[in-house]
Each structure stands twice: as structure tokens, then as C-alpha cells.
XYZ file of N, CA and C in Angstrom:
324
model
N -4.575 88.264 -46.455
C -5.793 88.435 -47.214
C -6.539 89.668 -46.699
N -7.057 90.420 -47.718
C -7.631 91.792 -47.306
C -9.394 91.389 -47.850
N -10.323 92.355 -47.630
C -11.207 92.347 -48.071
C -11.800 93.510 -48.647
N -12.346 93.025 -50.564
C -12.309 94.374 -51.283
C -14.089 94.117 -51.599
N -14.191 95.619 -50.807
C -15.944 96.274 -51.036
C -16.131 97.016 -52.283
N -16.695 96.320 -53.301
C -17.195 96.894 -54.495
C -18.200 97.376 -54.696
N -19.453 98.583 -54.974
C -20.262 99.104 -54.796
C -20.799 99.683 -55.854
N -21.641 99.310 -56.826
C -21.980 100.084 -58.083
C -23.556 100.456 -57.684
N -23.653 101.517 -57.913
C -24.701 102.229 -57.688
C -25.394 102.755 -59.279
N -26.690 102.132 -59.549
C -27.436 103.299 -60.697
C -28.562 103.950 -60.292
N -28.460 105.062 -60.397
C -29.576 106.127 -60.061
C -30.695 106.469 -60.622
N -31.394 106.856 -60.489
C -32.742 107.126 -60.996
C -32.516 108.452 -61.667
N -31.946 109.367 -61.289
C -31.271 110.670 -62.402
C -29.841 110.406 -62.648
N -29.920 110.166 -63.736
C -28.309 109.778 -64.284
C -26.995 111.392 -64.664
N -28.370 112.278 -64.124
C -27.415 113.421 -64.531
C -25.945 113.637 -63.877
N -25.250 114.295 -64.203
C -23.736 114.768 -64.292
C -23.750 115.332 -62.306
N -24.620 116.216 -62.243
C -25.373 116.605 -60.789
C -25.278 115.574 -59.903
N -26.160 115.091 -60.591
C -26.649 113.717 -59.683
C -25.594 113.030 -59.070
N -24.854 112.250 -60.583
C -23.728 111.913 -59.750
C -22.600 112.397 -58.578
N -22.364 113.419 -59.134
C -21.150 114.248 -58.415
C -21.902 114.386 -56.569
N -23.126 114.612 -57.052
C -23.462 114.338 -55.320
C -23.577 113.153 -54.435
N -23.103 112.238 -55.110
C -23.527 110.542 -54.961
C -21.731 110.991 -54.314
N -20.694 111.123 -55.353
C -19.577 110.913 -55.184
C -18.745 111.529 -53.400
N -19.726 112.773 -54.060
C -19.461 113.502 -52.535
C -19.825 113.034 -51.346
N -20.744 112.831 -51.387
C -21.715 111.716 -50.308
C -20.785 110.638 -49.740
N -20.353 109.668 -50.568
C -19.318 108.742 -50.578
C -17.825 109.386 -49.691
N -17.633 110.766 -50.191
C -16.484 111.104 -49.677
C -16.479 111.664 -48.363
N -17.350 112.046 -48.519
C -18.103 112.989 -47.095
C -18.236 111.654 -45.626
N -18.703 110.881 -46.113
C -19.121 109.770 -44.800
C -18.489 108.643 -44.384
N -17.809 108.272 -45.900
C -17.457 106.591 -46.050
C -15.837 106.302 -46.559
N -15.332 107.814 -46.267
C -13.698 107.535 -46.475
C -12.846 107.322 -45.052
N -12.849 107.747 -43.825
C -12.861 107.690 -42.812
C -13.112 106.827 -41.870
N -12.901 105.518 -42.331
C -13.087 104.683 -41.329
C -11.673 103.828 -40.756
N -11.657 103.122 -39.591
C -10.696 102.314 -39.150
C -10.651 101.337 -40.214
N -9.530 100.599 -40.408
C -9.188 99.302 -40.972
C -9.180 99.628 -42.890
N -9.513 100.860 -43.483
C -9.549 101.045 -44.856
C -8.061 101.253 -45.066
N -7.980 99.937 -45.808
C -6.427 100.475 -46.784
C -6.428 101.375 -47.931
N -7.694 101.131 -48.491
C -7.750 102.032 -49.677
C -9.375 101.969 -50.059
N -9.553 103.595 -50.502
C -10.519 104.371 -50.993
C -10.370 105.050 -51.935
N -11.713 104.942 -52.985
C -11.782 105.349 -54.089
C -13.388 105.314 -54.550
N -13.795 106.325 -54.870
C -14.937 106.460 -55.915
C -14.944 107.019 -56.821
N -15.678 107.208 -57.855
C -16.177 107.936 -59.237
C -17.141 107.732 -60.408
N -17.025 108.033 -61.534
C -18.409 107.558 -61.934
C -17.827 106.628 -63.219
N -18.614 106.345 -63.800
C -18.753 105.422 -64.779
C -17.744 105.759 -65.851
N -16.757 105.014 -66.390
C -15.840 105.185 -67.591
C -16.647 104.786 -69.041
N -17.338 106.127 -69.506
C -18.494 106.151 -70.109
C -17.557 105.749 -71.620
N -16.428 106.099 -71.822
C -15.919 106.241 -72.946
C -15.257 104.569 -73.099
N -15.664 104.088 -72.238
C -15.061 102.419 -72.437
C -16.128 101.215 -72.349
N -16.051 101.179 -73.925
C -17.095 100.324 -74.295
C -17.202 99.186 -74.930
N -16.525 98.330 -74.265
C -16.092 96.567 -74.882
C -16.960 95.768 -74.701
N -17.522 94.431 -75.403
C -19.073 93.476 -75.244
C -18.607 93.267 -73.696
N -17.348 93.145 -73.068
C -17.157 92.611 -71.896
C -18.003 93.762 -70.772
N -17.117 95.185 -70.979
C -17.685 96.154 -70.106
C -19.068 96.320 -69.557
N -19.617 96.092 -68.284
C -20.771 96.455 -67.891
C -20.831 98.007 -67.426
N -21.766 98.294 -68.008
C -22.169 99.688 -67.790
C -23.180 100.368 -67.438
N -24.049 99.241 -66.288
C -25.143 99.282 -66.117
C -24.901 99.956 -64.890
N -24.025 100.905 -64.508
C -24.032 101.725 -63.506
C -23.834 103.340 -63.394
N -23.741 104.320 -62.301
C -23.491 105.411 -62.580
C -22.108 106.127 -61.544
N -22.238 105.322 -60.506
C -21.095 105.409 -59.402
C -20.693 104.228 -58.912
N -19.236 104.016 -58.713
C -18.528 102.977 -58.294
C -17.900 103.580 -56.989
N -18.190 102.985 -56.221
C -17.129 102.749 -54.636
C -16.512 101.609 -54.490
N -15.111 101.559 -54.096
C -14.330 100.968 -54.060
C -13.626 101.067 -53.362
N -13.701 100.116 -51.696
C -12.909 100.220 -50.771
C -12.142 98.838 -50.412
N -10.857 98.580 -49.772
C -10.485 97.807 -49.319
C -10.276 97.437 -47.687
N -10.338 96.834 -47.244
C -10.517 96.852 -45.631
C -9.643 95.994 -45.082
N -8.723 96.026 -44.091
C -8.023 95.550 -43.609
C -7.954 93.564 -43.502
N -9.337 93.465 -43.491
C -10.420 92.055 -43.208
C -11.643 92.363 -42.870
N -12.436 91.090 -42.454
C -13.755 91.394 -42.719
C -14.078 92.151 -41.334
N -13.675 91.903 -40.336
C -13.627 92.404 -38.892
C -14.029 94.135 -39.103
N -13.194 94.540 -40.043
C -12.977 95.891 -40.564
C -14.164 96.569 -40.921
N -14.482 95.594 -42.024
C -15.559 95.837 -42.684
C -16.967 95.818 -42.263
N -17.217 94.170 -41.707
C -18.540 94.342 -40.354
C -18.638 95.740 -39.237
N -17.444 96.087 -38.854
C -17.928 96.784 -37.948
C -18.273 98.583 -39.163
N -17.670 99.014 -39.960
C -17.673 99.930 -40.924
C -19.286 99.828 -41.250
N -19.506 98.149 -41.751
C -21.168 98.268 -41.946
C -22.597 99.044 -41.295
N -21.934 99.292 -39.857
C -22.930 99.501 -38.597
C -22.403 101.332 -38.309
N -21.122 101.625 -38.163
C -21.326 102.872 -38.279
C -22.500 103.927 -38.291
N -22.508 105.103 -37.477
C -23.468 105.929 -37.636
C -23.078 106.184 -39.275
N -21.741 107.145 -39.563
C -21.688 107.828 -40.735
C -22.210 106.961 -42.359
N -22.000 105.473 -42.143
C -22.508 104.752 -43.192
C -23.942 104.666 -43.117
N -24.278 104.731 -42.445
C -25.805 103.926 -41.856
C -26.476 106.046 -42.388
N -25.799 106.645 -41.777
C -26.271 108.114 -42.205
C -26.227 108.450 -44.061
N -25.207 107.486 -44.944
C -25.041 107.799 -45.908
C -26.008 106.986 -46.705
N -26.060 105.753 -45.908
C -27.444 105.223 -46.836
C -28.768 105.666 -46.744
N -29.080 106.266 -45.627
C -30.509 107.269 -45.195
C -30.432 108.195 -46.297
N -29.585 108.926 -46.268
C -29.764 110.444 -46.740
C -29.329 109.981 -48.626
N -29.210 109.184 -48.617
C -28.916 108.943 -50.454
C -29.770 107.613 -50.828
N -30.658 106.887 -50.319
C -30.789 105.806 -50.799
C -32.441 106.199 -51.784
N -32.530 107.183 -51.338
C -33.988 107.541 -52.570
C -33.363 107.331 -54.054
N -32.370 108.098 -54.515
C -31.821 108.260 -54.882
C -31.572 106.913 -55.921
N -31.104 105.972 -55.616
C -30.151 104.941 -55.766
C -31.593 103.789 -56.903
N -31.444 103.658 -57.985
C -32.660 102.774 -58.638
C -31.925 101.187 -58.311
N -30.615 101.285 -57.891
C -30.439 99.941 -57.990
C -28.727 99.953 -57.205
N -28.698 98.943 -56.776
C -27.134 98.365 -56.189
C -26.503 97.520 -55.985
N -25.720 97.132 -56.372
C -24.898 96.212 -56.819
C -23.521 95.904 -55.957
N -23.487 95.090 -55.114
C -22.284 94.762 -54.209
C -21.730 93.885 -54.147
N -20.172 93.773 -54.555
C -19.260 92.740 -54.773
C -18.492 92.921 -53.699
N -18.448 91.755 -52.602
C -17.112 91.642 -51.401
C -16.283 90.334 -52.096
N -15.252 90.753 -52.020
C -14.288 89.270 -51.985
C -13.270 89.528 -51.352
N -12.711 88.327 -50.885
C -11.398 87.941 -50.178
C -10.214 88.211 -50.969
N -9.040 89.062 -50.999
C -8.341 88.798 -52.196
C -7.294 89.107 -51.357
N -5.548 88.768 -52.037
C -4.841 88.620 -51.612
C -3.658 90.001 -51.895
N -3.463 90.355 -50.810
C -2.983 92.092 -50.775
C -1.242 91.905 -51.702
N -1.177 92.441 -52.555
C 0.117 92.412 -53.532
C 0.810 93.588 -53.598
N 1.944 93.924 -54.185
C 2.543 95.122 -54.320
C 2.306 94.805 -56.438
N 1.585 95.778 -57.026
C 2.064 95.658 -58.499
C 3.321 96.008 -58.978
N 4.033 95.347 -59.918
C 4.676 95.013 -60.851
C 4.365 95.915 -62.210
N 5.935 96.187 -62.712
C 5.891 96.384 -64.067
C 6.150 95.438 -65.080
């Protein structure tokens, strides 16, 4: 069992700018840690628009962590703890999904 950090961020300037510096930010501080199996951010899949789709965001982070061990200690980090200082004006709202899920190889 791994543990997957979901992170939707909406901003108070929704511009194109805006984001891309959110993204960088993300890449700059919070890709680099011990215990991440996998990293990924970007912005909103504006062109996908189903009653299901929520789209009440502007940047998604999406990391997976070895376990939670991984992840607690990732929480405390200078470079995270530096990325929420220096971007959290920024941020009108945030949205964080952790769950336990079970690490697979996909299938065709």
C-alpha cells in the first residue's frame, strides 16, 4: 500500500501567469523528496466538461509516497514548508485528498 497526495489548488488570479507560477513553484520545491514514487502537476483540463467533472480548481498536484512515514516527514520539510510561505497568498482555496491505495502495474 502506497500513499496518494492529491492537492487542488484555486487561486485568486486564475490567469494563465498565475498558474504556470503555481506549477513551477510545485516543481521547484516539492518534486525532490525521499520516499516519492511519483510526481506530477498541472493545471486544470479546462476542455473536459462532464456533470461528473469538478472544476472548481486551477492547479492539481499529485504525488505518491512510498507510505505515510514518507509523507509525514515530506510535510515538515524546509522546501515544503518554504513553498507554502512563498505561494499561499496566492491560493483562494485548497483542497486535499490523501488515501491509502494499493500500488498496481496497469493493464491493457
Amino acid at each position: 500500500m502506497v500513499l496518494a497526495h492529491n492537492v487542488f489548488f484555486s487561486l485568486h488570479d486564475h490567469s494563465e501567469g498565475a498558474r504556470a507560477r503555481l506549477i513551477q513553484a510545485c516543481r521547484t520545491h516539492l518534486a525532490a523528496h525521499p520516499g516519492i514514487l511519483f510526481f506530477a502537476c498541472g493545471e486544470l483540463a479546462a476542455d473536459l466538461r462532464r456533470d461528473v467533472n469538478d472544476t472548481d480548481f486551477d492547479v492539481a498536484l499529485h504525488i505518491v509516497f512510498t507510505d505515510k512515514g514518507a509523507h509525514d516527514v515530506y510535510q515538515e520539510t524546509p522546501a515544503h514548508l518554504r513553498f507554502i510561505a512563498e505561494n499561499k497568498d496566492g491560493w483562494k482555496k485548497v483542497r486535499v485528498f490523501d488515501s491509502v491505495v494499493e500500488q498496481a502495474s496497469a493493464t491493457a
